[in-house]
Short mmCIF file of C-alpha atoms in Angstrom, two decimals:
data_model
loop_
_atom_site.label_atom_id
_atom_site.label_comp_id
_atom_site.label_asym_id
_atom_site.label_seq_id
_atom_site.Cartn_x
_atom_site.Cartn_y
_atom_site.Cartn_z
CA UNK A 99 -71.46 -125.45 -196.29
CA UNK A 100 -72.82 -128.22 -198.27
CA UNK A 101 -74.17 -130.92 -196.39
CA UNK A 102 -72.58 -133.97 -198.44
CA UNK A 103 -69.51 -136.18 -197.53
CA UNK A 104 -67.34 -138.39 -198.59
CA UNK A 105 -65.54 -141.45 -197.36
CA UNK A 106 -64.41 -139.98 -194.01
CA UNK A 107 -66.52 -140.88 -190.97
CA UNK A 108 -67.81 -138.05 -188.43
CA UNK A 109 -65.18 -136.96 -185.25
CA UNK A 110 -67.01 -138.06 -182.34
CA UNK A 111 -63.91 -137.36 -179.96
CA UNK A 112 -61.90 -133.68 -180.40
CA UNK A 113 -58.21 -134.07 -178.63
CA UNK A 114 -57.77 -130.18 -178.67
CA UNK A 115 -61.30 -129.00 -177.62
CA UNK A 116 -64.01 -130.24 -175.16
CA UNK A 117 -67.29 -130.15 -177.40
CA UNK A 118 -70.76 -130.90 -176.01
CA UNK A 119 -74.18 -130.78 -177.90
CA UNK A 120 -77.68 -130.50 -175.45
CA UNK A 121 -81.10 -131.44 -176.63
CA UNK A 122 -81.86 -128.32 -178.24
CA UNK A 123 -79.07 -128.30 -180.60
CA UNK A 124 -77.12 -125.98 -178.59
CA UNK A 125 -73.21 -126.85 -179.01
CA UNK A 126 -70.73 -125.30 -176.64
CA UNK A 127 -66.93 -125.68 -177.30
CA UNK A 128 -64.59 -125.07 -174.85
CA UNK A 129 -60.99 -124.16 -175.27
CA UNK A 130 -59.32 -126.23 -172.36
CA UNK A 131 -55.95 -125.32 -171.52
CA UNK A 132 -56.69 -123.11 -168.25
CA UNK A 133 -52.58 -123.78 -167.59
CA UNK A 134 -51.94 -121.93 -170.77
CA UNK A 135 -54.22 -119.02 -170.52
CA UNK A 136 -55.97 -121.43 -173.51
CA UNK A 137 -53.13 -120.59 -175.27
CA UNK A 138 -53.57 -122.35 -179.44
CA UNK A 139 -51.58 -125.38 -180.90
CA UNK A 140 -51.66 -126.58 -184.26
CA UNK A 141 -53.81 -128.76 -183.16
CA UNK A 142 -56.83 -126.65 -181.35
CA UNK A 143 -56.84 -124.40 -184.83
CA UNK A 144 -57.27 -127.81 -187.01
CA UNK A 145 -59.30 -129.23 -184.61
CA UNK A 146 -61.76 -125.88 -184.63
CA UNK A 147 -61.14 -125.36 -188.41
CA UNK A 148 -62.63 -129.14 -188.72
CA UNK A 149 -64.89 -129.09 -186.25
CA UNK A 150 -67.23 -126.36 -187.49
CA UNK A 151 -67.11 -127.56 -190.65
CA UNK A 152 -68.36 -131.32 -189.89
CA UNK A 153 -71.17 -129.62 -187.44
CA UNK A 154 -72.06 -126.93 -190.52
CA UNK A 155 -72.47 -130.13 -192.56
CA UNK A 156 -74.69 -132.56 -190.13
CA UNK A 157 -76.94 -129.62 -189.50
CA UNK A 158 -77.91 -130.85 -186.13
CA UNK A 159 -76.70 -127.97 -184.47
CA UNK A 160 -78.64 -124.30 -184.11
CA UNK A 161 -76.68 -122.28 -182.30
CA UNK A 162 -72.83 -122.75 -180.78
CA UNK A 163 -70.93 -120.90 -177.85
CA UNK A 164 -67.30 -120.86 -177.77
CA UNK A 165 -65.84 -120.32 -174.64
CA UNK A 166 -62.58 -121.05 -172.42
CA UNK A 167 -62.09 -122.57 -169.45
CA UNK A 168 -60.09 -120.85 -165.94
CA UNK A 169 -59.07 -117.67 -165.88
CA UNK A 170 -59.67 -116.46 -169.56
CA UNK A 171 -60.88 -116.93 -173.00
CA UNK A 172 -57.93 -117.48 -174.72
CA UNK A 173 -54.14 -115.74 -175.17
CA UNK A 174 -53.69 -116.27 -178.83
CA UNK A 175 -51.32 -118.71 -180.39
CA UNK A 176 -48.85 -120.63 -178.21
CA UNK A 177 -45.20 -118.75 -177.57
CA UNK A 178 -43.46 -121.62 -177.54
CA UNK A 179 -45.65 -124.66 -179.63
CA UNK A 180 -45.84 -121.99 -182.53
CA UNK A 181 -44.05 -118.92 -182.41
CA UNK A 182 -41.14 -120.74 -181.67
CA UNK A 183 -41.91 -123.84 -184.22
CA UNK A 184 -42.90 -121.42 -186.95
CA UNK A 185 -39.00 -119.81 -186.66
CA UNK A 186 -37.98 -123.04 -187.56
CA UNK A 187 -40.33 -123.40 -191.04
CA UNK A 188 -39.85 -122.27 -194.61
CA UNK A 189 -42.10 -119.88 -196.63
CA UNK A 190 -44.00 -122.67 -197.97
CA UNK A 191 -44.89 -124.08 -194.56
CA UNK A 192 -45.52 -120.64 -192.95
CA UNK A 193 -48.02 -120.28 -195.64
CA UNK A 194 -49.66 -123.62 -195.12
CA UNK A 195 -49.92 -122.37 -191.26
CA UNK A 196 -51.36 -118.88 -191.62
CA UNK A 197 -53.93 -119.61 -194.42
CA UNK A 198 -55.46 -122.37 -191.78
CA UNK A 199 -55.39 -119.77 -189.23
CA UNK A 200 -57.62 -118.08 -191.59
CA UNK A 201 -59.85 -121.00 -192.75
CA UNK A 202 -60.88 -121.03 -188.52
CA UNK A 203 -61.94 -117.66 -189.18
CA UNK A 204 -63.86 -118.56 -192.30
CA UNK A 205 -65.19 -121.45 -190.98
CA UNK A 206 -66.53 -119.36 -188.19
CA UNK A 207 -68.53 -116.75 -190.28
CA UNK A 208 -69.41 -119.19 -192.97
CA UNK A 209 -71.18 -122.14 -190.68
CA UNK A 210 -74.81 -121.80 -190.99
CA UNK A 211 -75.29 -121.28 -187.53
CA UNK A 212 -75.16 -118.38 -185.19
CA UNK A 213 -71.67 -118.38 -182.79
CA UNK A 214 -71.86 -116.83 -179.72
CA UNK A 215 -68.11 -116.18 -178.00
CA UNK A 216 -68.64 -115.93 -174.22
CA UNK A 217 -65.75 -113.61 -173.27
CA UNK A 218 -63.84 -113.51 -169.32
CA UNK A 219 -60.20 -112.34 -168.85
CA UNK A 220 -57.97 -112.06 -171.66
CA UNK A 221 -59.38 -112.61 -175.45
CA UNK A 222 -55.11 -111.52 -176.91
CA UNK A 223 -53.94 -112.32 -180.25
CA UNK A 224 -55.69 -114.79 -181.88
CA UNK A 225 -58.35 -115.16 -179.21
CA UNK A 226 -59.22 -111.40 -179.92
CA UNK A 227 -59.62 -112.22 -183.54
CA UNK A 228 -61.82 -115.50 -183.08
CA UNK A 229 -64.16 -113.50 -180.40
CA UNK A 230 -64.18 -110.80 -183.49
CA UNK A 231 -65.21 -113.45 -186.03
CA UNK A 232 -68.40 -114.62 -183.84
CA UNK A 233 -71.83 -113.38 -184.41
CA UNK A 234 -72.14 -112.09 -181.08
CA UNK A 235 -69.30 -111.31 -178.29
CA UNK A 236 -71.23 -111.95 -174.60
CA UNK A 237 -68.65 -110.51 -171.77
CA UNK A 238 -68.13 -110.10 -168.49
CA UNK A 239 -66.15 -106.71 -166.84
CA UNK A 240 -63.03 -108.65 -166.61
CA UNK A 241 -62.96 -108.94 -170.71
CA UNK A 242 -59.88 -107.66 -172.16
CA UNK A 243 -59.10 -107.78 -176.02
CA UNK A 244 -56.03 -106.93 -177.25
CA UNK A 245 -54.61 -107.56 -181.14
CA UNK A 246 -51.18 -107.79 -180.59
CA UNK A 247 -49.74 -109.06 -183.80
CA UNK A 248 -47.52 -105.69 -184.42
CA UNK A 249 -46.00 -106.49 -180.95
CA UNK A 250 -44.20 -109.39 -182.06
CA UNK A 251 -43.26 -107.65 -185.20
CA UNK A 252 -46.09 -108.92 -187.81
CA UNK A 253 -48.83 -107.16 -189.52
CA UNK A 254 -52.15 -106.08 -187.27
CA UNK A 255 -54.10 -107.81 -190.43
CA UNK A 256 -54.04 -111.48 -188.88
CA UNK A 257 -56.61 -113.95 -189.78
CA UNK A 258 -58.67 -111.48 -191.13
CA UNK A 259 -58.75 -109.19 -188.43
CA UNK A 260 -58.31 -105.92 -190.61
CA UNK A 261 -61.12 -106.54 -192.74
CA UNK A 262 -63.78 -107.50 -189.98
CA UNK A 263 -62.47 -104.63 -187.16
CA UNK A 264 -63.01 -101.96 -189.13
CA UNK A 265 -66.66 -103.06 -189.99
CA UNK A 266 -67.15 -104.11 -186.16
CA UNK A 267 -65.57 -100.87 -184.26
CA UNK A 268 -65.06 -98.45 -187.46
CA UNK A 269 -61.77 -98.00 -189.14
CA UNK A 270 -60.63 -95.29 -186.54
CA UNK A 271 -60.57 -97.13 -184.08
CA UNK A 272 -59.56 -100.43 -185.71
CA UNK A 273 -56.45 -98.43 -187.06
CA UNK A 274 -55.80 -97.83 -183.42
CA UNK A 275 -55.90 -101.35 -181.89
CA UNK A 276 -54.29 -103.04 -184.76
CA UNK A 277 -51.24 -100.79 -184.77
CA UNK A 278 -50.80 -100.14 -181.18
CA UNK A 279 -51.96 -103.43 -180.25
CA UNK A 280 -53.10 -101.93 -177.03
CA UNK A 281 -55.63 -103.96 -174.43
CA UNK A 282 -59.27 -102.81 -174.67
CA UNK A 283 -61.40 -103.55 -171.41
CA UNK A 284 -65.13 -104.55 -171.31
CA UNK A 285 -66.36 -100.94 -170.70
CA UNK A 286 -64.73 -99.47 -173.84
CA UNK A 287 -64.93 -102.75 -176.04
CA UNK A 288 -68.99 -102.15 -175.21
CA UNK A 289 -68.73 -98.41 -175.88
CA UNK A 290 -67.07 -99.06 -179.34
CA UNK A 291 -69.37 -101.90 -180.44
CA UNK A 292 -66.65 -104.39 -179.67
CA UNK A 293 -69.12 -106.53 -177.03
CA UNK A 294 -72.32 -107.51 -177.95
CA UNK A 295 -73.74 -107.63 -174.78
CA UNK A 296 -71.79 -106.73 -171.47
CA UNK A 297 -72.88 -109.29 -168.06
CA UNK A 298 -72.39 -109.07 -164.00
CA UNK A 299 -69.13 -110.13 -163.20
CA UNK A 300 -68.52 -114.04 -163.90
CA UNK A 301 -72.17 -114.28 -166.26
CA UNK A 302 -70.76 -114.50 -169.26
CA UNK A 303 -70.52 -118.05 -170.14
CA UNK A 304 -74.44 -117.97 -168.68
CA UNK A 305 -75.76 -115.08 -170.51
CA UNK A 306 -74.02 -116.56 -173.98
CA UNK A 307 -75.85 -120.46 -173.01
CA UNK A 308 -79.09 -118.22 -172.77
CA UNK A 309 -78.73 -116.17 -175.74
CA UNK A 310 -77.95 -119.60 -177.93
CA UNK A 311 -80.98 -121.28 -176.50
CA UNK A 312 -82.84 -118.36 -177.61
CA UNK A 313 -81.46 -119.00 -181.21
CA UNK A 314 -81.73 -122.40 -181.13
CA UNK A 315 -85.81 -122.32 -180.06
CA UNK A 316 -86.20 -119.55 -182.93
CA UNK A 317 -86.20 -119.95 -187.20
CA UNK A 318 -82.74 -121.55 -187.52
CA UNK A 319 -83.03 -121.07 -191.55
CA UNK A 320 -83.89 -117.70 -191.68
CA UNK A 321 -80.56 -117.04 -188.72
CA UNK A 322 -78.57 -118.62 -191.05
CA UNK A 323 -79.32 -116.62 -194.16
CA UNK A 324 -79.44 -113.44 -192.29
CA UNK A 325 -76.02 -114.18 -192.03
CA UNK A 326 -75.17 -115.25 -194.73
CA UNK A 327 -75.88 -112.37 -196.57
CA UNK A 328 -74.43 -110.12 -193.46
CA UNK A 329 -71.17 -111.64 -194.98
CA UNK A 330 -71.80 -111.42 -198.53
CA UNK A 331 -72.87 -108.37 -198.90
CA UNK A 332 -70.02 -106.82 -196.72
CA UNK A 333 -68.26 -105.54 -200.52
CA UNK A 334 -71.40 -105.70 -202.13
CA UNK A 335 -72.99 -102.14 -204.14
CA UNK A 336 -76.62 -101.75 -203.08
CA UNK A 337 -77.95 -103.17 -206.19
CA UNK A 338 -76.46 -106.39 -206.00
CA UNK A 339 -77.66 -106.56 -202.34
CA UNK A 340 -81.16 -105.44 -203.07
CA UNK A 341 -81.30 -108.46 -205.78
CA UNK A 342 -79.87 -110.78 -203.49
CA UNK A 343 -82.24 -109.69 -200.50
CA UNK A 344 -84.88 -110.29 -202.55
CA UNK A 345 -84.04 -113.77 -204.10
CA UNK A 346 -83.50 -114.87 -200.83
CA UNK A 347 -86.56 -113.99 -199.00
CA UNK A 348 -88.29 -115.20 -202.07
CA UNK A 349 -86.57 -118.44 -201.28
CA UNK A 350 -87.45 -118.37 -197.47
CA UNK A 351 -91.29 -117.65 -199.01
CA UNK A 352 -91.67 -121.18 -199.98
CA UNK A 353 -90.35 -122.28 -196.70
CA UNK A 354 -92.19 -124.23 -193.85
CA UNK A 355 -91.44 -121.76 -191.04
CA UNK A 356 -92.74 -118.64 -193.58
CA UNK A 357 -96.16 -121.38 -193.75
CA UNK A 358 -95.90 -122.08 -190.00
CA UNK A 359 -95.53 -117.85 -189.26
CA UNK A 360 -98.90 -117.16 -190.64
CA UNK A 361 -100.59 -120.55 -189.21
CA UNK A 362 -99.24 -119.68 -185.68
CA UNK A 363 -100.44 -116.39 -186.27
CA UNK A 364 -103.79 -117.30 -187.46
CA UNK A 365 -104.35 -119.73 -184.30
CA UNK A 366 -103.38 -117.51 -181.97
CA UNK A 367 -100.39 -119.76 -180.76
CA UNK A 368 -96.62 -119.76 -180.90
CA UNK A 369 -94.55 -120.29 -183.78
CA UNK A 370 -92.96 -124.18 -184.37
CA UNK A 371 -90.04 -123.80 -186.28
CA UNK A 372 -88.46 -126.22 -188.22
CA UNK A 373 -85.57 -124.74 -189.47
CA UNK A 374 -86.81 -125.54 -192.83
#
């Protein structure tokens, strides 16, 4: 995302999210509605939607962990604040809702930093889908995922769920959990490639902080082209990818941190990158 704005001044206070930033650049967002299972509004999916896109342009942050507070990650969308609202709109306003459902997800594979989603309890609905959408998925045992959009008689292909489950979990068993909508626990989300990385009971929001100050101490430029092009070249023939591969380490060549590599190297000392 580019890093130029306009007129409208930086957020510095989120009403649907709890969003701190450390010293090392590490951001961790919190979905806050423990009564609700962190059930979404209209509100939380602007709020994230805007968010990551006014982090992705200050470029302060390296590495983010989304996570929810009490007893799980999140339920999905809110029965009553939207399912029941949305029964109320017309088409044109049901689009309007559902295509910024989708620019969360966007915003969450296009920001040009690595998102960690540290995963306890439920992770239903739309919470399944935005713990799909993250770089890495850090979980505990009690980690359930379930994709239950057939269950209240939509599609399984919310938010973009049918085009990244299949190239998470495979399209056998994406078919599975997007039809059935059944609940997947931690052991088989790990077995399937759902989970990232599977923690002791209660370490998950731990094991994600560590993982994104790993990131954040490491070469934030070449994380964020890595993926980058993990996105891109998702529909892309092997040529194409090969030629973008190469224009982009070529790119990375001229870099500071490719400079800093070999000097670290040379000296006998660890690399101090710059993100540049």
């Amino acid at each position: 995302m580019s890093p130029f704005t306009g007129s409208t001044p930086p957020i510095s206070s989120w009403q649907h999210l709890r969003v701190a930033v450390d010293e090392t650049g590490v951001a961790t967002v919190t979905l806050a509605r423990p009564d609700k299972l962190n059930a979404l509004t209209f509100g939380a999916y602007a709020d994230l939607r805007d968010l990551l896109a006014q982090l992705s342009r200050e470029r302060s942050v390296r590495a983010l962990v989304l996570a929810g507070e009490g007893r799980g990650f999140c339920s999905g969308g809110d029965v009553d604040e939207i399912i029941g609202a949305t029964l109320a709109m017309d088409t044109a306003q049901l689009l309007d809702f559902n295509r910024m459902t989708g620019q969360v997800v966007r915003a969450v594979r296009e920001c040009p930093f690595p998102v960690i989603a540290a995963v306890h309890g439920v992770a239903a609905g739309a919470g399944a889908v935005l713990a799909l959408a993250a770089d890495f998925r850090v979980a505990d045992p009690s980690a359930r995922f379930a994709f239950l959009f057939t269950r209240v008689g939509l599609s399984g292909g919310d938010m973009g769920a049918a085009y990244l489950l299949p190239r998470v979990v495979g399209l056998g068993h994406a078919t599975r959990l997007l039809m059935l909508g059944d609940q997947v626990r931690a052991p088989e989300a790990e077995r399937i490639g759902l989970i990232s990385q599977l923690t002791d009971e209660g370490g998950a929001d731990a094991a994600a902080a560590e993982l994104a100050r790993r990131l954040a101490d490491g070469p934030a430029l070449a994380y964020a082209q890595t993926k980058a092009l993990l996105t891109a070249e998702l529909d892309m023939p092997l040529a194409a990818s090969v030629e973008l591969d190469a224009s982009t380490q070529a790119l990375l060549m001229t870099g500071e941190d490719y400079a800093e590599f070999h000097a670290a190297f040379s000296a006998k000392r660890s690399p101090k990158w710059q993100g540049r």
